[in-house]
Phi, psi and omega in degrees: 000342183282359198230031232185262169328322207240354140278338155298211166237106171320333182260340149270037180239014159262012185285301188259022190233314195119336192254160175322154149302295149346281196289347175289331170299307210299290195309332195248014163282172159333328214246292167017144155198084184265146182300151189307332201290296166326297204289306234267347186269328195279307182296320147318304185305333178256031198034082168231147194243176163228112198280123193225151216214129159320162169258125168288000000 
């Protein structure tokens, strides 16, 4: 998602999220270690939904 985000514009997607620029770098590096509530904002924001599915 980090390389999604960061081909978009970080700042409007920290914009549209709610969250710091800072901490959006912060949440989405390598190092990163962001709440399901972050990946669930960055992902709206890029209009992506995330889907959770039984394993057959």
């Amino acid at each position: 998602m980090n390389v999604i985000a960061r081909a978009r514009n970080m700042s409007q997607l920290a914009r549209d999220t709610g969250l710091t620029r800072k901490g959006l770098y912060k949440a989405l590096s390598p190092d990163g270690n962001p709440t399901f509530s972050t990946v669930t904002k960055v992902a709206k924001a890029l209009g992506l939904q995330i889907t959770v599915q039984a394993i057959p």
